[in-house]
Amino acid sequence: MQILEIREKSVAMGAPMRNAVIDFSKMTVSAVAVVTDVMRGGRPVIGYGFNSNGRYSQGEIIRARLAPRVLELTPQQQQNAAGDNLDPARLRAAMLRNEKPGGHGERAVAVAAVEIAIWDAAAKIEGLPLWRLLGGAAAENRVFVYAAGGYYDEEKGIPGLIEEVRGYLAEGYDWVKIKIGGAPLAEDIKRIEAVLELLGGEGGRLAVDANGRFDLETALEYAAALAPYNLRWFEEPGDPLDYALNAEIARAYPNAIATGENLFSLQDATNLIRHGGLRRDLDYLQFDPALAYGVTETIAITRMMEEHGWSPRRFIPHGGNLLALALTGALKLGASESYPGVFQPFGGFADDTPIEDGYVRLPDAPGIGFEKKAALYEVLKGVAA
Ligand code: MG
């Protein structure tokens, strides 16, 4: 059993919107197909993967470094000990050969796209959905998802924002998240109050996201202004790697902080928990499996959280895609992000699983379930062709 080919294609995922820091109109992702020599139903098993939104495609790293390191292995070196499936952990270790520790950056994103495709293939070879393969009988086949949106758009203004959130509620979502930090504080407060009014004043149903924009002084100013609203969380107030700043904000802000989507490794996640001042009974962690080395690393991060006394329920992954959803069900994480209608076709879930009371069902197909989302499968199929 072996992987015969690893193909990568850069695909546009541009969306005409901006948060406090970046504009998404030129965003791309790497779509990956891992072609195996295993036959199922008369056709070769092909695993698919892609990196998450926000970090662009990674073709050069995949083609020049990662793919050759996997393809030069013998079939025995690619398999598990029983010889009945690929061994994703071994293949991941091979991809990281001759890579120095630390400085994870783009490499973590590139490895994630390929590693996810390898897991998709392994679950298909096993004939199981990935969430079932990883989580066994304890896995949850229904996951809470919240709608992340509320990007800045001068044309649509507050009336457009309200219309957008109303649409999410009509779709079946119960909590929403909107951007802050891309407008002056007074304007952001108006946006928050308008959305809260629609949510019946329930702060627990609204989160806000500053995308790492603020310096300490501004973050503290926002923290003081946000505190009375008892929001679900205040996300990425300052630079994601500034743990001391994060700890300072956590000391001043009485409600939940959420962060972690821009930390791409177990070591970075561990440092956040050690030094970020986060409160294990209050705050949330948002590591993104499809940016942070993929499935194996995410499992390790979840174990590390538990070793530090954190419940996996405090982990609500960034990403809004079928992979994050599968891991949320498998590892019994708290919830998963969703970006209704944007980052298409990579964002979103299976076509036949509507949002119901804030929850979405996990697809029952072997693998991660990309085949259950027609527009996404169309693109992925094109990578393998
Ligand atoms: Mg965010």
PDB file of C-alpha atoms in Angstrom, residues 140-369:
ATOM      1  CA  GLU A 140     -20.362  13.164  18.839  1.00  0.00           C
ATOM      2  CA  ASN A 141     -22.217  13.138  15.531  1.00  0.00           C
ATOM      3  CA  ARG A 142     -23.736  16.572  16.112  1.00  0.00           C
ATOM      4  CA  VAL A 143     -21.714  19.689  16.824  1.00  0.00           C
ATOM      5  CA  PHE A 144     -22.634  23.197  17.956  1.00  0.00           C
ATOM      6  CA  VAL A 145     -21.573  25.819  15.419  1.00  0.00           C
ATOM      7  CA  TYR A 146     -21.679  29.575  15.621  1.00  0.00           C
ATOM      8  CA  ALA A 147     -21.872  32.023  12.751  1.00  0.00           C
ATOM      9  CA  ALA A 148     -18.777  34.185  12.310  1.00  0.00           C
ATOM     10  CA  GLY A 149     -19.280  37.225  10.135  1.00  0.00           C
ATOM     11  CA  GLY A 150     -19.907  40.888  10.740  1.00  0.00           C
ATOM     12  CA  TYR A 151     -16.981  41.981   8.577  1.00  0.00           C
ATOM     13  CA  TYR A 152     -16.599  45.661   7.840  1.00  0.00           C
ATOM     14  CA  ASP A 153     -18.428  46.945   4.838  1.00  0.00           C
ATOM     15  CA  GLU A 154     -18.907  50.691   4.585  1.00  0.00           C
ATOM     16  CA  GLU A 155     -21.672  50.383   2.057  1.00  0.00           C
ATOM     17  CA  LYS A 156     -23.895  48.133   4.058  1.00  0.00           C
ATOM     18  CA  GLY A 157     -23.328  49.872   7.415  1.00  0.00           C
ATOM     19  CA  ILE A 158     -25.261  48.929  10.523  1.00  0.00           C
ATOM     20  CA  PRO A 159     -28.544  48.166   8.692  1.00  0.00           C
ATOM     21  CA  GLY A 160     -26.635  45.685   6.515  1.00  0.00           C
ATOM     22  CA  LEU A 161     -24.977  44.154   9.563  1.00  0.00           C
ATOM     23  CA  ILE A 162     -28.359  43.606  11.185  1.00  0.00           C
ATOM     24  CA  GLU A 163     -29.698  42.073   8.012  1.00  0.00           C
ATOM     25  CA  GLU A 164     -26.687  39.753   7.889  1.00  0.00           C
ATOM     26  CA  VAL A 165     -27.136  38.570  11.488  1.00  0.00           C
ATOM     27  CA  ARG A 166     -30.868  38.164  10.976  1.00  0.00           C
ATOM     28  CA  GLY A 167     -30.015  35.864   8.072  1.00  0.00           C
ATOM     29  CA  TYR A 168     -27.793  33.697  10.319  1.00  0.00           C
ATOM     30  CA  LEU A 169     -30.583  33.334  12.866  1.00  0.00           C
ATOM     31  CA  ALA A 170     -33.003  32.405  10.077  1.00  0.00           C
ATOM     32  CA  GLU A 171     -30.518  29.769   8.909  1.00  0.00           C
ATOM     33  CA  GLY A 172     -30.636  28.141  12.349  1.00  0.00           C
ATOM     34  CA  TYR A 173     -27.604  29.639  14.136  1.00  0.00           C
ATOM     35  CA  ASP A 174     -27.958  30.697  17.740  1.00  0.00           C
ATOM     36  CA  TRP A 175     -24.687  32.565  18.446  1.00  0.00           C
ATOM     37  CA  VAL A 176     -22.880  34.985  16.184  1.00  0.00           C
ATOM     38  CA  LYS A 177     -19.533  36.733  16.078  1.00  0.00           C
ATOM     39  CA  ILE A 178     -18.762  40.117  14.566  1.00  0.00           C
ATOM     40  CA  LYS A 179     -15.556  42.014  13.894  1.00  0.00           C
ATOM     41  CA  ILE A 180     -14.361  44.923  15.994  1.00  0.00           C
ATOM     42  CA  GLY A 181     -11.271  47.100  15.812  1.00  0.00           C
ATOM     43  CA  GLY A 182     -11.739  48.174  12.187  1.00  0.00           C
ATOM     44  CA  ALA A 183     -13.684  51.258  13.266  1.00  0.00           C
ATOM     45  CA  PRO A 184     -13.379  53.664  16.202  1.00  0.00           C
ATOM     46  CA  LEU A 185     -14.570  52.308  19.561  1.00  0.00           C
ATOM     47  CA  ALA A 186     -17.751  54.398  19.578  1.00  0.00           C
ATOM     48  CA  GLU A 187     -18.733  53.005  16.174  1.00  0.00           C
ATOM     49  CA  ASP A 188     -17.955  49.438  17.278  1.00  0.00           C
ATOM     50  CA  ILE A 189     -20.139  49.897  20.348  1.00  0.00           C
ATOM     51  CA  LYS A 190     -22.997  51.001  18.085  1.00  0.00           C
ATOM     52  CA  ARG A 191     -22.521  47.832  16.008  1.00  0.00           C
ATOM     53  CA  ILE A 192     -22.487  45.676  19.132  1.00  0.00           C
ATOM     54  CA  GLU A 193     -25.596  47.305  20.596  1.00  0.00           C
ATOM     55  CA  ALA A 194     -27.486  46.951  17.332  1.00  0.00           C
ATOM     56  CA  VAL A 195     -26.699  43.223  17.104  1.00  0.00           C
ATOM     57  CA  LEU A 196     -27.430  42.674  20.795  1.00  0.00           C
ATOM     58  CA  GLU A 197     -30.838  44.207  20.365  1.00  0.00           C
ATOM     59  CA  LEU A 198     -31.578  41.616  17.704  1.00  0.00           C
ATOM     60  CA  LEU A 199     -30.332  38.875  20.068  1.00  0.00           C
ATOM     61  CA  GLY A 200     -32.720  39.912  22.809  1.00  0.00           C
ATOM     62  CA  GLY A 201     -29.914  41.562  24.773  1.00  0.00           C
ATOM     63  CA  GLU A 202     -28.254  38.197  25.467  1.00  0.00           C
ATOM     64  CA  GLY A 203     -24.523  38.936  25.529  1.00  0.00           C
ATOM     65  CA  GLY A 204     -23.767  35.201  25.699  1.00  0.00           C
ATOM     66  CA  ARG A 205     -24.948  34.888  22.099  1.00  0.00           C
ATOM     67  CA  LEU A 206     -22.522  37.475  20.711  1.00  0.00           C
ATOM     68  CA  ALA A 207     -18.728  37.278  20.454  1.00  0.00           C
ATOM     69  CA  VAL A 208     -16.446  39.996  19.076  1.00  0.00           C
ATOM     70  CA  ASP A 209     -13.139  39.581  17.241  1.00  0.00           C
ATOM     71  CA  ALA A 210     -10.369  42.204  17.041  1.00  0.00           C
ATOM     72  CA  ASN A 211      -8.038  39.983  14.937  1.00  0.00           C
ATOM     73  CA  GLY A 212      -4.976  40.839  17.001  1.00  0.00           C
ATOM     74  CA  ARG A 213      -5.185  44.508  16.135  1.00  0.00           C
ATOM     75  CA  PHE A 214      -4.850  46.310  19.474  1.00  0.00           C
ATOM     76  CA  ASP A 215      -1.888  47.497  21.496  1.00  0.00           C
ATOM     77  CA  LEU A 216      -2.238  47.118  25.250  1.00  0.00           C
ATOM     78  CA  GLU A 217      -3.715  50.545  25.825  1.00  0.00           C
ATOM     79  CA  THR A 218      -6.401  50.163  23.150  1.00  0.00           C
ATOM     80  CA  ALA A 219      -7.175  46.589  24.214  1.00  0.00           C
ATOM     81  CA  LEU A 220      -7.730  47.738  27.784  1.00  0.00           C
ATOM     82  CA  GLU A 221      -9.920  50.581  26.586  1.00  0.00           C
ATOM     83  CA  TYR A 222     -12.044  48.118  24.615  1.00  0.00           C
ATOM     84  CA  ALA A 223     -12.059  45.639  27.515  1.00  0.00           C
ATOM     85  CA  ALA A 224     -13.510  48.288  29.818  1.00  0.00           C
ATOM     86  CA  ALA A 225     -16.118  49.314  27.250  1.00  0.00           C
ATOM     87  CA  LEU A 226     -17.104  45.702  26.438  1.00  0.00           C
ATOM     88  CA  ALA A 227     -17.311  44.374  29.998  1.00  0.00           C
ATOM     89  CA  PRO A 228     -20.875  45.579  30.768  1.00  0.00           C
ATOM     90  CA  TYR A 229     -22.259  43.671  27.769  1.00  0.00           C
ATOM     91  CA  ASN A 230     -21.208  40.239  29.123  1.00  0.00           C
ATOM     92  CA  LEU A 231     -20.321  39.015  25.649  1.00  0.00           C
ATOM     93  CA  ARG A 232     -19.543  35.370  24.871  1.00  0.00           C
ATOM     94  CA  TRP A 233     -15.925  36.301  24.269  1.00  0.00           C
ATOM     95  CA  PHE A 234     -13.462  39.034  23.255  1.00  0.00           C
ATOM     96  CA  GLU A 235     -11.300  37.409  20.585  1.00  0.00           C
ATOM     97  CA  GLU A 236      -7.634  38.119  19.813  1.00  0.00           C
ATOM     98  CA  PRO A 237      -7.456  41.516  21.498  1.00  0.00           C
ATOM     99  CA  GLY A 238      -3.729  41.899  20.785  1.00  0.00           C
ATOM    100  CA  ASP A 239      -0.858  40.285  18.903  1.00  0.00           C
ATOM    101  CA  PRO A 240      -1.393  36.509  19.041  1.00  0.00           C
ATOM    102  CA  LEU A 241       2.228  35.904  20.082  1.00  0.00           C
ATOM    103  CA  ASP A 242       2.313  38.524  22.838  1.00  0.00           C
ATOM    104  CA  TYR A 243       1.483  36.317  25.818  1.00  0.00           C
ATOM    105  CA  ALA A 244       2.319  38.987  28.389  1.00  0.00           C
ATOM    106  CA  LEU A 245      -0.112  41.402  26.751  1.00  0.00           C
ATOM    107  CA  ASN A 246      -2.748  38.673  26.702  1.00  0.00           C
ATOM    108  CA  ALA A 247      -2.189  37.998  30.401  1.00  0.00           C
ATOM    109  CA  GLU A 248      -2.499  41.704  31.156  1.00  0.00           C
ATOM    110  CA  ILE A 249      -5.837  41.905  29.344  1.00  0.00           C
ATOM    111  CA  ALA A 250      -7.073  38.731  31.092  1.00  0.00           C
ATOM    112  CA  ARG A 251      -6.323  40.370  34.444  1.00  0.00           C
ATOM    113  CA  ALA A 252      -8.402  43.416  33.526  1.00  0.00           C
ATOM    114  CA  TYR A 253     -11.309  41.848  31.637  1.00  0.00           C
ATOM    115  CA  PRO A 254     -13.898  39.979  33.724  1.00  0.00           C
ATOM    116  CA  ASN A 255     -15.427  37.987  30.860  1.00  0.00           C
ATOM    117  CA  ALA A 256     -14.031  35.414  28.446  1.00  0.00           C
ATOM    118  CA  ILE A 257     -11.130  35.971  26.083  1.00  0.00           C
ATOM    119  CA  ALA A 258     -10.641  33.675  23.092  1.00  0.00           C
ATOM    120  CA  THR A 259      -7.426  33.277  21.135  1.00  0.00           C
ATOM    121  CA  GLY A 260      -5.108  30.771  19.454  1.00  0.00           C
ATOM    122  CA  GLU A 261      -6.107  30.722  15.768  1.00  0.00           C
ATOM    123  CA  ASN A 262      -2.722  32.185  14.812  1.00  0.00           C
ATOM    124  CA  LEU A 263      -0.618  29.721  16.829  1.00  0.00           C
ATOM    125  CA  PHE A 264       0.451  26.880  14.590  1.00  0.00           C
ATOM    126  CA  SER A 265       2.085  24.261  16.784  1.00  0.00           C
ATOM    127  CA  LEU A 266       1.798  22.255  19.969  1.00  0.00           C
ATOM    128  CA  GLN A 267       4.709  24.237  21.391  1.00  0.00           C
ATOM    129  CA  ASP A 268       3.085  27.601  20.669  1.00  0.00           C
ATOM    130  CA  ALA A 269      -0.204  26.372  22.133  1.00  0.00           C
ATOM    131  CA  THR A 270       1.641  25.170  25.242  1.00  0.00           C
ATOM    132  CA  ASN A 271       3.316  28.547  25.619  1.00  0.00           C
ATOM    133  CA  LEU A 272      -0.046  30.285  25.398  1.00  0.00           C
ATOM    134  CA  ILE A 273      -1.400  28.115  28.191  1.00  0.00           C
ATOM    135  CA  ARG A 274       1.745  28.545  30.281  1.00  0.00           C
ATOM    136  CA  HIS A 275       2.240  32.264  29.833  1.00  0.00           C
ATOM    137  CA  GLY A 276      -0.939  33.814  28.357  1.00  0.00           C
ATOM    138  CA  GLY A 277      -2.748  34.278  31.661  1.00  0.00           C
ATOM    139  CA  LEU A 278      -5.815  32.486  30.355  1.00  0.00           C
ATOM    140  CA  ARG A 279      -8.369  31.182  32.854  1.00  0.00           C
ATOM    141  CA  ARG A 280      -9.266  27.531  32.375  1.00  0.00           C
ATOM    142  CA  ASP A 281     -12.808  27.965  33.720  1.00  0.00           C
ATOM    143  CA  LEU A 282     -13.585  31.005  31.561  1.00  0.00           C
ATOM    144  CA  ASP A 283     -11.536  31.486  28.396  1.00  0.00           C
ATOM    145  CA  TYR A 284     -11.516  29.740  24.999  1.00  0.00           C
ATOM    146  CA  LEU A 285      -8.778  28.366  22.736  1.00  0.00           C
ATOM    147  CA  GLN A 286      -9.202  28.460  18.975  1.00  0.00           C
ATOM    148  CA  PHE A 287      -6.310  26.598  17.335  1.00  0.00           C
ATOM    149  CA  ASP A 288      -6.982  25.845  13.672  1.00  0.00           C
ATOM    150  CA  PRO A 289      -6.272  22.227  12.655  1.00  0.00           C
ATOM    151  CA  ALA A 290      -5.983  23.204   8.998  1.00  0.00           C
ATOM    152  CA  LEU A 291      -3.273  25.783   9.724  1.00  0.00           C
ATOM    153  CA  ALA A 292      -1.440  24.068  12.573  1.00  0.00           C
ATOM    154  CA  TYR A 293       0.096  20.890  11.077  1.00  0.00           C
ATOM    155  CA  GLY A 294      -3.271  19.102  10.803  1.00  0.00           C
ATOM    156  CA  VAL A 295      -4.953  16.271  12.660  1.00  0.00           C
ATOM    157  CA  THR A 296      -2.104  14.664  14.625  1.00  0.00           C
ATOM    158  CA  GLU A 297      -0.965  18.013  16.052  1.00  0.00           C
ATOM    159  CA  THR A 298      -4.538  18.916  17.011  1.00  0.00           C
ATOM    160  CA  ILE A 299      -4.928  15.664  18.936  1.00  0.00           C
ATOM    161  CA  ALA A 300      -1.638  16.409  20.715  1.00  0.00           C
ATOM    162  CA  ILE A 301      -2.795  19.954  21.527  1.00  0.00           C
ATOM    163  CA  THR A 302      -6.021  18.609  23.021  1.00  0.00           C
ATOM    164  CA  ARG A 303      -4.035  16.162  25.192  1.00  0.00           C
ATOM    165  CA  MET A 304      -1.726  18.982  26.291  1.00  0.00           C
ATOM    166  CA  MET A 305      -4.752  21.067  27.301  1.00  0.00           C
ATOM    167  CA  GLU A 306      -6.030  18.201  29.445  1.00  0.00           C
ATOM    168  CA  GLU A 307      -2.626  17.789  31.069  1.00  0.00           C
ATOM    169  CA  HIS A 308      -2.833  21.460  32.038  1.00  0.00           C
ATOM    170  CA  GLY A 309      -6.296  20.991  33.528  1.00  0.00           C
ATOM    171  CA  TRP A 310      -8.219  22.402  30.577  1.00  0.00           C
ATOM    172  CA  SER A 311     -11.386  20.708  29.347  1.00  0.00           C
ATOM    173  CA  PRO A 312     -11.420  20.071  25.573  1.00  0.00           C
ATOM    174  CA  ARG A 313     -14.802  21.829  25.676  1.00  0.00           C
ATOM    175  CA  ARG A 314     -12.841  25.094  25.998  1.00  0.00           C
ATOM    176  CA  PHE A 315     -11.345  24.416  22.554  1.00  0.00           C
ATOM    177  CA  ILE A 316     -13.493  25.892  19.767  1.00  0.00           C
ATOM    178  CA  PRO A 317     -11.450  25.581  16.571  1.00  0.00           C
ATOM    179  CA  HIS A 318     -11.121  28.313  13.960  1.00  0.00           C
ATOM    180  CA  GLY A 319     -11.704  27.362  10.339  1.00  0.00           C
ATOM    181  CA  GLY A 320     -15.380  26.790   9.653  1.00  0.00           C
ATOM    182  CA  ASN A 321     -14.825  23.727   7.505  1.00  0.00           C
ATOM    183  CA  LEU A 322     -15.576  20.000   7.499  1.00  0.00           C
ATOM    184  CA  LEU A 323     -12.188  19.092   8.988  1.00  0.00           C
ATOM    185  CA  ALA A 324     -12.616  21.327  12.044  1.00  0.00           C
ATOM    186  CA  LEU A 325     -16.129  19.946  12.384  1.00  0.00           C
ATOM    187  CA  ALA A 326     -14.887  16.327  12.278  1.00  0.00           C
ATOM    188  CA  LEU A 327     -12.268  17.008  14.946  1.00  0.00           C
ATOM    189  CA  THR A 328     -14.793  18.796  17.137  1.00  0.00           C
ATOM    190  CA  GLY A 329     -17.024  15.708  17.066  1.00  0.00           C
ATOM    191  CA  ALA A 330     -14.151  13.247  17.446  1.00  0.00           C
ATOM    192  CA  LEU A 331     -12.352  14.990  20.318  1.00  0.00           C
ATOM    193  CA  LYS A 332     -15.522  16.362  21.922  1.00  0.00           C
ATOM    194  CA  LEU A 333     -14.431  19.959  21.637  1.00  0.00           C
ATOM    195  CA  GLY A 334     -16.770  22.778  22.654  1.00  0.00           C
ATOM    196  CA  ALA A 335     -18.111  23.906  19.281  1.00  0.00           C
ATOM    197  CA  SER A 336     -16.876  24.784  15.807  1.00  0.00           C
ATOM    198  CA  GLU A 337     -16.724  28.052  13.920  1.00  0.00           C
ATOM    199  CA  SER A 338     -18.786  28.583  10.779  1.00  0.00           C
ATOM    200  CA  TYR A 339     -18.635  31.319   8.110  1.00  0.00           C
ATOM    201  CA  PRO A 340     -22.000  31.093   6.392  1.00  0.00           C
ATOM    202  CA  GLY A 341     -21.670  31.850   2.722  1.00  0.00           C
ATOM    203  CA  VAL A 342     -18.036  33.025   2.681  1.00  0.00           C
ATOM    204  CA  PHE A 343     -14.637  31.388   2.055  1.00  0.00           C
ATOM    205  CA  GLN A 344     -16.416  29.224  -0.495  1.00  0.00           C
ATOM    206  CA  PRO A 345     -16.273  26.496  -1.495  1.00  0.00           C
ATOM    207  CA  PHE A 346     -13.905  25.466   1.315  1.00  0.00           C
ATOM    208  CA  GLY A 347     -15.946  26.822   4.199  1.00  0.00           C
ATOM    209  CA  GLY A 348     -19.159  25.206   5.373  1.00  0.00           C
ATOM    210  CA  PHE A 349     -20.470  21.704   5.886  1.00  0.00           C
ATOM    211  CA  ALA A 350     -22.229  18.895   3.992  1.00  0.00           C
ATOM    212  CA  ASP A 351     -25.026  19.953   1.648  1.00  0.00           C
ATOM    213  CA  ASP A 352     -27.597  17.774   3.391  1.00  0.00           C
ATOM    214  CA  THR A 353     -26.902  18.927   6.956  1.00  0.00           C
ATOM    215  CA  PRO A 354     -28.739  22.158   7.704  1.00  0.00           C
ATOM    216  CA  ILE A 355     -28.089  24.080  10.908  1.00  0.00           C
ATOM    217  CA  GLU A 356     -30.726  23.093  13.463  1.00  0.00           C
ATOM    218  CA  ASP A 357     -31.014  24.929  16.791  1.00  0.00           C
ATOM    219  CA  GLY A 358     -27.364  25.945  16.398  1.00  0.00           C
ATOM    220  CA  TYR A 359     -26.151  22.393  15.726  1.00  0.00           C
ATOM    221  CA  VAL A 360     -25.011  20.632  12.575  1.00  0.00           C
ATOM    222  CA  ARG A 361     -24.786  16.887  11.957  1.00  0.00           C
ATOM    223  CA  LEU A 362     -21.497  15.347  10.865  1.00  0.00           C
ATOM    224  CA  PRO A 363     -21.499  13.667   7.472  1.00  0.00           C
ATOM    225  CA  ASP A 364     -21.750   9.918   7.522  1.00  0.00           C
ATOM    226  CA  ALA A 365     -19.428   9.344   4.536  1.00  0.00           C
ATOM    227  CA  PRO A 366     -16.014   7.652   4.753  1.00  0.00           C
ATOM    228  CA  GLY A 367     -13.208  10.186   5.177  1.00  0.00           C
ATOM    229  CA  ILE A 368     -13.702  13.804   6.166  1.00  0.00           C
ATOM    230  CA  GLY A 369     -16.866  14.081   4.072  1.00  0.00           C
TER     231      GLY A 369
END
